[in-house]
Coordinates of C-alpha atoms and ligand atoms in Angstrom, one line a residue:
M7 CA 14.0 11.1 -0.3
P8 CA 10.9 13.2 -1.2
E9 CA 11.3 16.9 -0.8
K10 CA 10.2 18.1 2.7
L11 CA 7.3 20.5 2.5
E12 CA 6.2 22.9 5.1
S13 CA 2.7 23.2 6.6
Q14 CA 1.0 26.6 6.8
F15 CA 1.3 27.1 10.6
T16 CA 3.6 29.6 12.3
H17 CA 5.6 28.6 15.4
S18 CA 3.2 30.5 17.7
E19 CA 0.1 28.9 16.1
L20 CA 1.6 25.5 16.6
I21 CA 2.2 26.2 20.3
S22 CA -1.3 27.4 20.7
L23 CA -2.7 24.4 18.8
R24 CA -0.9 22.0 21.2
R25 CA -2.1 23.9 24.3
R26 CA -5.7 23.8 23.1
L27 CA -5.4 20.1 22.2
N28 CA -4.0 19.2 25.6
H29 CA -6.7 21.2 27.4
W30 CA -9.5 19.6 25.4
F31 CA -8.1 16.1 25.9
R32 CA -7.8 16.5 29.6
K33 CA -11.5 17.4 29.7
H34 CA -12.9 15.1 27.1
G35 CA -10.5 12.3 26.3
R36 CA -12.0 8.8 26.9
Q37 CA -10.6 6.6 29.6
L38 CA -9.4 3.5 27.8
P39 CA -7.5 0.5 29.3
W40 CA -4.4 1.2 27.2
R41 CA -4.4 4.9 28.2
E42 CA -3.9 4.1 31.9
T43 CA -0.5 2.6 31.3
R44 CA 3.0 3.5 30.1
D45 CA 3.9 -0.1 29.5
P46 CA 5.1 -0.3 25.8
Y47 CA 4.0 -3.9 25.6
L48 CA 0.4 -3.1 26.5
I49 CA 0.4 0.0 24.2
W50 CA 1.8 -2.0 21.3
I51 CA -0.8 -4.8 21.7
S52 CA -3.6 -2.2 21.8
E53 CA -2.3 -0.4 18.8
I54 CA -2.1 -3.6 16.7
M55 CA -5.6 -4.6 17.8
L56 CA -7.0 -1.1 16.9
Q57 CA -5.8 -1.4 13.3
Q58 CA -9.0 -1.9 11.2
T59 CA -11.1 -2.4 14.4
T60 CA -13.1 0.0 16.5
V61 CA -12.2 1.0 20.1
K62 CA -15.5 -0.5 21.4
A63 CA -14.8 -3.9 19.7
V64 CA -11.2 -4.0 20.9
V65 CA -11.7 -3.4 24.7
P66 CA -12.9 -6.9 25.6
Y67 CA -10.4 -8.6 23.3
F68 CA -7.6 -6.5 24.8
E69 CA -8.6 -7.3 28.4
R70 CA -8.8 -11.0 27.7
F71 CA -5.6 -11.1 25.8
I72 CA -3.4 -9.3 28.4
N73 CA -5.0 -11.4 31.1
R74 CA -3.6 -14.4 29.4
F75 CA -0.4 -12.8 28.1
P76 CA 0.5 -10.0 30.6
T77 CA 4.1 -9.5 29.2
A78 CA 6.1 -10.1 26.1
H79 CA 7.7 -13.1 27.8
E80 CA 4.3 -15.0 28.2
L81 CA 3.4 -14.1 24.6
A82 CA 6.7 -15.3 23.3
A83 CA 6.4 -18.6 25.2
A84 CA 2.9 -19.4 23.7
S85 CA 2.2 -21.4 20.6
E86 CA 1.0 -19.7 17.5
E87 CA -2.2 -21.7 17.7
E88 CA -3.0 -20.4 21.2
V89 CA -2.2 -16.8 20.2
L90 CA -4.5 -17.1 17.2
Q91 CA -7.2 -18.5 19.5
Y92 CA -7.0 -15.3 21.6
W93 CA -7.1 -13.3 18.4
E94 CA -10.1 -15.1 17.0
G95 CA -12.9 -12.7 16.0
L96 CA -10.5 -9.7 15.5
G97 CA -9.7 -10.7 11.9
Y98 CA -6.5 -9.8 10.0
Y99 CA -4.8 -12.8 11.6
S100 CA -1.4 -12.0 10.2
R101 CA -1.4 -9.4 13.0
G102 CA -1.8 -12.1 15.6
R103 CA 1.1 -14.1 14.0
N104 CA 3.3 -11.0 13.8
I105 CA 2.8 -10.0 17.5
R106 CA 4.1 -13.4 18.6
K107 CA 7.1 -13.2 16.3
T108 CA 7.8 -9.7 17.6
A109 CA 7.4 -10.9 21.2
I110 CA 10.0 -13.6 20.5
L111 CA 12.4 -11.0 19.1
I112 CA 11.9 -8.7 22.1
R113 CA 12.7 -11.6 24.4
D114 CA 15.7 -12.9 22.5
Q115 CA 17.3 -9.9 20.9
Y116 CA 16.3 -7.0 23.1
D117 CA 16.5 -8.7 26.6
G118 CA 12.8 -8.2 27.0
V119 CA 13.0 -4.4 26.8
F120 CA 11.2 -2.5 24.0
P121 CA 13.4 -0.2 22.0
K122 CA 12.6 3.5 22.0
S123 CA 14.1 4.4 18.6
L124 CA 11.7 4.7 15.7
I125 CA 14.2 2.9 13.4
E126 CA 14.6 -0.1 15.8
L127 CA 10.8 -0.3 16.4
Q128 CA 10.1 -0.4 12.7
K129 CA 12.5 -3.4 12.3
L130 CA 10.0 -5.5 14.3
P131 CA 7.3 -7.6 12.4
G132 CA 4.0 -5.8 12.0
I133 CA 5.3 -2.4 13.3
G134 CA 5.1 0.4 10.7
R135 CA 5.8 4.1 10.9
Y136 CA 2.6 4.9 12.7
T137 CA 2.7 2.1 15.3
A138 CA 6.4 2.9 16.1
G139 CA 5.4 6.6 16.7
A140 CA 2.5 5.6 18.9
I141 CA 4.7 3.3 21.1
R142 CA 7.5 5.8 21.3
S143 CA 5.3 8.7 22.2
F144 CA 2.6 7.0 24.4
A145 CA 5.0 4.8 26.3
F146 CA 8.2 7.0 26.5
D147 CA 6.7 10.4 25.9
L148 CA 9.3 11.1 23.3
P149 CA 8.5 13.1 20.1
A150 CA 7.3 10.9 17.2
P151 CA 5.0 12.0 14.5
I152 CA 1.9 10.0 13.9
V153 CA -0.5 9.7 11.0
E154 CA -3.4 7.2 11.1
A155 CA -7.0 7.3 9.8
N156 CA -8.2 9.9 12.4
T157 CA -5.2 12.2 12.3
L158 CA -5.0 11.9 8.5
R159 CA -8.5 13.4 8.2
L160 CA -7.8 16.0 10.9
Y161 CA -4.6 17.2 9.3
C162 CA -6.1 17.3 5.8
R163 CA -8.9 19.6 7.1
L164 CA -6.6 21.7 9.2
L165 CA -4.5 22.4 6.1
N166 CA -7.6 22.4 3.7
F167 CA -5.6 19.9 1.7
E168 CA -7.7 19.0 -1.4
G169 CA -5.2 16.6 -3.0
D170 CA -4.9 12.9 -2.4
P171 CA -3.6 12.3 1.1
R172 CA -2.3 8.9 0.0
S173 CA -0.1 10.3 -2.8
R174 CA 3.6 10.9 -2.2
D175 CA 3.2 14.7 -1.8
G176 CA 0.1 14.2 0.3
E177 CA 1.8 11.9 2.7
N178 CA 4.9 14.1 2.8
L179 CA 2.8 17.1 3.8
L180 CA 0.8 15.3 6.5
W181 CA 3.8 13.7 8.1
T182 CA 5.5 17.2 8.1
L183 CA 2.6 18.7 10.0
A184 CA 2.6 15.7 12.3
E185 CA 6.3 16.4 13.0
E186 CA 5.7 20.1 13.5
L187 CA 3.0 19.4 16.0
Q188 CA 5.4 17.4 18.2
P189 CA 6.4 19.2 21.5
K190 CA 9.8 18.6 23.0
S191 CA 8.2 17.0 26.0
K192 CA 4.8 15.3 26.7
A193 CA 4.5 14.2 23.1
G194 CA 2.3 11.3 24.2
Q195 CA -0.5 13.5 25.3
V196 CA -0.4 15.7 22.2
N197 CA -0.6 12.6 20.0
Q198 CA -3.4 11.1 22.0
A199 CA -5.3 14.4 21.8
L200 CA -4.8 14.6 18.1
M201 CA -6.2 11.1 17.5
E202 CA -9.0 11.6 20.0
L203 CA -10.1 14.9 18.5
G204 CA -9.9 13.3 15.1
S205 CA -12.1 10.4 16.2
Q206 CA -14.6 12.2 18.4
V207 CA -14.9 15.7 16.9
C208 CA -13.4 15.8 13.5
T209 CA -15.6 12.9 12.4
P210 CA -15.7 11.5 8.8
V211 CA -19.3 12.7 8.4
E212 CA -20.6 16.0 9.8
P213 CA -17.6 17.0 11.9
K214 CA -18.6 19.0 15.0
C215 CA -16.9 22.2 13.9
E216 CA -19.1 24.4 16.1
T217 CA -17.7 22.9 19.3
C218 CA -14.2 22.2 18.0
S219 CA -11.6 23.7 20.2
I220 CA -9.1 24.2 17.3
S221 CA -11.5 25.5 14.7
M222 CA -9.8 28.9 14.7
Y223 CA -6.8 27.2 13.1
C224 CA -8.8 25.1 10.7
H225 CA -8.5 26.2 7.0
A226 CA -11.2 23.7 5.9
F227 CA -13.6 25.2 8.4
E228 CA -12.7 28.7 7.3
C229 CA -13.4 27.7 3.6
G230 CA -16.5 25.6 4.4
T231 CA -14.9 22.6 2.8
Q232 CA -14.7 20.3 5.8
N233 CA -17.3 17.9 4.3
E234 CA -15.4 17.4 1.0
I235 CA -12.0 16.9 2.6
P236 CA -10.2 14.5 2.7
L237 CA -10.5 13.2 -0.9
K238 CA -12.2 9.9 -0.8
K239 CA -10.4 6.7 -1.5
V240 CA -11.4 5.1 -4.8
R241 CA -12.9 1.8 -3.7
P242 CA -12.1 -1.3 -5.8
K243 CA -15.1 -2.9 -7.6
V244 CA -16.7 -5.6 -5.5
T245 CA -16.7 -9.1 -7.0
Q246 CA -19.3 -11.6 -5.9
V247 CA -18.2 -15.2 -5.4
V248 CA -19.8 -18.4 -4.1
E249 CA -18.0 -20.8 -1.8
A250 CA -18.9 -23.9 0.1
T251 CA -17.7 -25.0 3.4
V252 CA -18.4 -28.6 4.1
A253 CA -18.6 -30.2 7.6
V254 CA -17.9 -33.9 6.8
H255 CA -19.4 -35.9 9.6
H256 CA -18.4 -39.4 10.8
Q257 CA -19.4 -41.1 14.1
G258 CA -19.8 -37.9 16.0
E259 CA -16.7 -36.2 14.6
Y260 CA -16.1 -33.6 11.9
L261 CA -13.2 -33.2 9.5
V262 CA -11.3 -29.9 10.0
R263 CA -8.1 -28.8 8.3
Q264 CA -5.5 -26.3 9.3
R265 CA -5.2 -23.5 6.7
Q266 CA -1.7 -23.3 5.2
P267 CA 0.7 -20.3 5.2
E268 CA -0.2 -19.3 1.6
E269 CA -4.0 -19.3 2.4
R270 CA -6.1 -16.6 4.0
W271 CA -6.6 -17.2 7.8
A272 CA -3.3 -19.2 7.8
G273 CA -2.8 -21.3 10.9
M274 CA -6.5 -21.4 11.8
W275 CA -8.6 -24.5 11.7
D276 CA -11.7 -24.7 9.4
F277 CA -14.0 -27.1 7.7
V278 CA -12.9 -27.8 4.2
R279 CA -13.8 -24.9 2.0
F280 CA -13.6 -24.1 -1.7
P281 CA -15.2 -22.0 -4.6
I282 CA -18.4 -23.3 -6.2
K283 CA -19.5 -23.0 -9.8
S284 CA -22.9 -24.7 -9.9
V285 CA -24.6 -22.0 -7.8
T286 CA -24.5 -18.3 -8.5
F287 CA -24.6 -15.5 -6.0
K288 CA -28.4 -15.1 -6.4
D289 CA -29.6 -18.7 -7.2
K290 CA -32.2 -20.3 -5.0
I291 CA -31.2 -23.7 -3.7
T292 CA -33.9 -25.8 -5.4
K293 CA -33.8 -29.6 -5.4
A294 CA -32.1 -29.6 -8.8
R295 CA -29.6 -27.1 -7.8
Q296 CA -28.9 -29.0 -4.5
S297 CA -28.2 -32.1 -6.5
Q298 CA -25.7 -30.2 -8.8
L299 CA -24.1 -28.7 -5.8
Q300 CA -23.7 -32.2 -4.1
S301 CA -22.1 -33.6 -7.2
E302 CA -19.7 -30.6 -7.5
I303 CA -18.8 -31.0 -3.8
Q304 CA -18.3 -34.7 -4.2
N305 CA -15.9 -34.2 -7.1
V306 CA -13.8 -31.8 -5.1
L307 CA -13.8 -34.0 -2.0
T308 CA -12.7 -37.0 -4.1
E309 CA -10.0 -35.1 -5.9
E310 CA -8.5 -33.2 -3.0
Y311 CA -9.3 -35.4 0.0
H312 CA -10.1 -38.9 -1.4
L313 CA -13.4 -38.7 0.5
S314 CA -16.8 -40.1 -0.5
I315 CA -20.0 -38.7 1.0
E316 CA -23.5 -40.2 1.2
S317 CA -25.7 -37.3 1.8
L318 CA -25.4 -33.5 1.8
Q319 CA -27.6 -30.7 3.1
V320 CA -27.2 -26.9 3.1
V321 CA -27.5 -26.1 6.8
T322 CA -27.2 -22.3 6.5
E323 CA -25.7 -19.5 4.5
I324 CA -23.3 -16.7 5.5
K325 CA -22.6 -13.6 3.5
H326 CA -19.4 -11.9 4.3
S327 CA -16.6 -9.8 2.7
V328 CA -12.9 -10.4 2.4
T329 CA -11.0 -7.5 0.8
R330 CA -12.9 -6.7 -2.5
Y331 CA -14.8 -10.0 -2.5
R332 CA -18.4 -10.4 -1.4
I333 CA -18.8 -14.1 -0.5
R334 CA -21.9 -16.2 -0.4
L335 CA -20.8 -19.1 1.8
L336 CA -23.0 -22.2 1.6
C337 CA -22.5 -24.1 4.8
C338 CA -23.1 -27.8 4.2
E339 CA -23.1 -30.9 6.3
A340 CA -22.2 -34.1 4.7
E341 CA -22.2 -37.7 6.0
L342 CA -19.1 -39.7 5.2
N343 CA -19.8 -42.8 3.1
S344 CA -20.4 -45.5 5.6
K345 CA -18.0 -47.8 3.7
M346 CA -15.1 -45.5 4.5
N347 CA -13.3 -45.2 7.7
S348 CA -12.3 -41.7 9.0
V349 CA -9.2 -41.5 6.8
E350 CA -6.1 -39.6 7.7
I351 CA -5.5 -36.6 5.5
E352 CA -2.5 -34.2 5.7
N353 CA -3.1 -31.1 7.8
T354 CA -6.5 -32.4 9.0
Q355 CA -8.1 -34.0 12.0
W356 CA -11.4 -35.5 13.1
L357 CA -12.9 -33.7 16.1
T358 CA -16.1 -33.4 18.0
L359 CA -17.8 -30.0 18.1
A360 CA -16.8 -29.6 21.8
E361 CA -13.2 -30.2 20.9
L362 CA -13.4 -27.6 18.1
E363 CA -14.0 -25.0 20.8
N364 CA -10.4 -25.2 21.8
L365 CA -9.0 -24.5 18.3
P366 CA -8.6 -21.0 16.6
M367 CA -11.2 -20.8 13.8
P368 CA -12.1 -18.0 11.3
I369 CA -15.3 -16.2 12.2
T370 CA -17.4 -18.1 9.5
G371 CA -16.0 -21.5 10.7
R372 CA -16.9 -20.7 14.2
Q373 CA -20.4 -19.5 13.3
F374 CA -21.0 -22.7 11.3
S375 CA -19.8 -24.9 14.1
Q376 CA -22.1 -23.1 16.5
E377 CA -25.0 -23.6 14.1
L378 CA -24.2 -27.3 13.9
A379 CA -24.1 -27.5 17.7
R380 CA -27.7 -26.0 17.8
T381 CA -29.1 -28.4 15.2
Ligands
SF4_412 FE1 -12.3 19.2 12.0 FE2 -14.2 21.1 12.0 FE3 -12.4 21.1 13.9 FE4 -11.7 21.7 11.4 S1 -13.1 22.8 12.7 S2 -10.6 20.3 12.8 S3 -13.0 20.3 10.3 S4 -13.9 19.5 13.5

């Protein structure tokens, strides 16, 4: 166990901080669908959706999702494919798969009742220390420290912590402050207030210190270091890659395959997709390049899918990022060789564009199928 540190706040300062936070939150806290409830299921869904995604983007997804799956029972009874379909567009699809697994455990091992204990909560797939604290404090109003992106920044500034907040000592110090800030009762509101103030006032760039209701306790503000704190994450170097996604067409239907467990976007359906060597990130698609591309794509289709194509055209391009990769995705449409029948290939099916609308697809696959529908 790492040694427990102490933050710099006295008992009476912590009481005053909590009071000020609660007062500010009652006046300025945003009304959000998941703040109107104490249902741990709804709070949990919102917290998982909010990971890596903004509040504004989450609201419509959240409403649509809970309309279809209003309780853990409905979610546990749904297929993974359907859950992924409702998760489509939110990204980080392992979250969608994990919530279904957790809903099944809640139904089968917890009699449909969410546990209150941090230890029990953290045994559930996809629930880490922060999410467990959010469920326990927001749903049950029980003390539970929380540190996520907004509170991490806020705590670093309150403490004027110049070290790395992601180091062992940094984490230990921030979680200690988070624990010290917990009241014996109404922990939910204090935690909501901390997150909200972190998000709305103690912003990453140009924090609004002049109007901040806890500035008198902020050591970074006192030292004028709020713009340098917290220490920035070292971003990994971005690698550029080129991939092709090929919509193989045959008599009004397209070949799509389900992505396998070891692949990114596992469980979702997509046109066949693979890395390309004959085109670089900056190359123009000239006639000569198009012909090299077609021959490279034909080779992959023959080797991996035993398919032969007649013609190929680049319909559109999509640039997007996945972790440290910047991807130039060449979206190609190819006509199956007329001498071939629509062969059966493992994990694939031939579907019309209208039928594709009912399957979960990664964002790029969906954009491409919509583009095909327009052309
Ligand atoms: Fe953040 Fe400024 Fe408030 Fe300190 S005074 S908590 S830096 S907004």
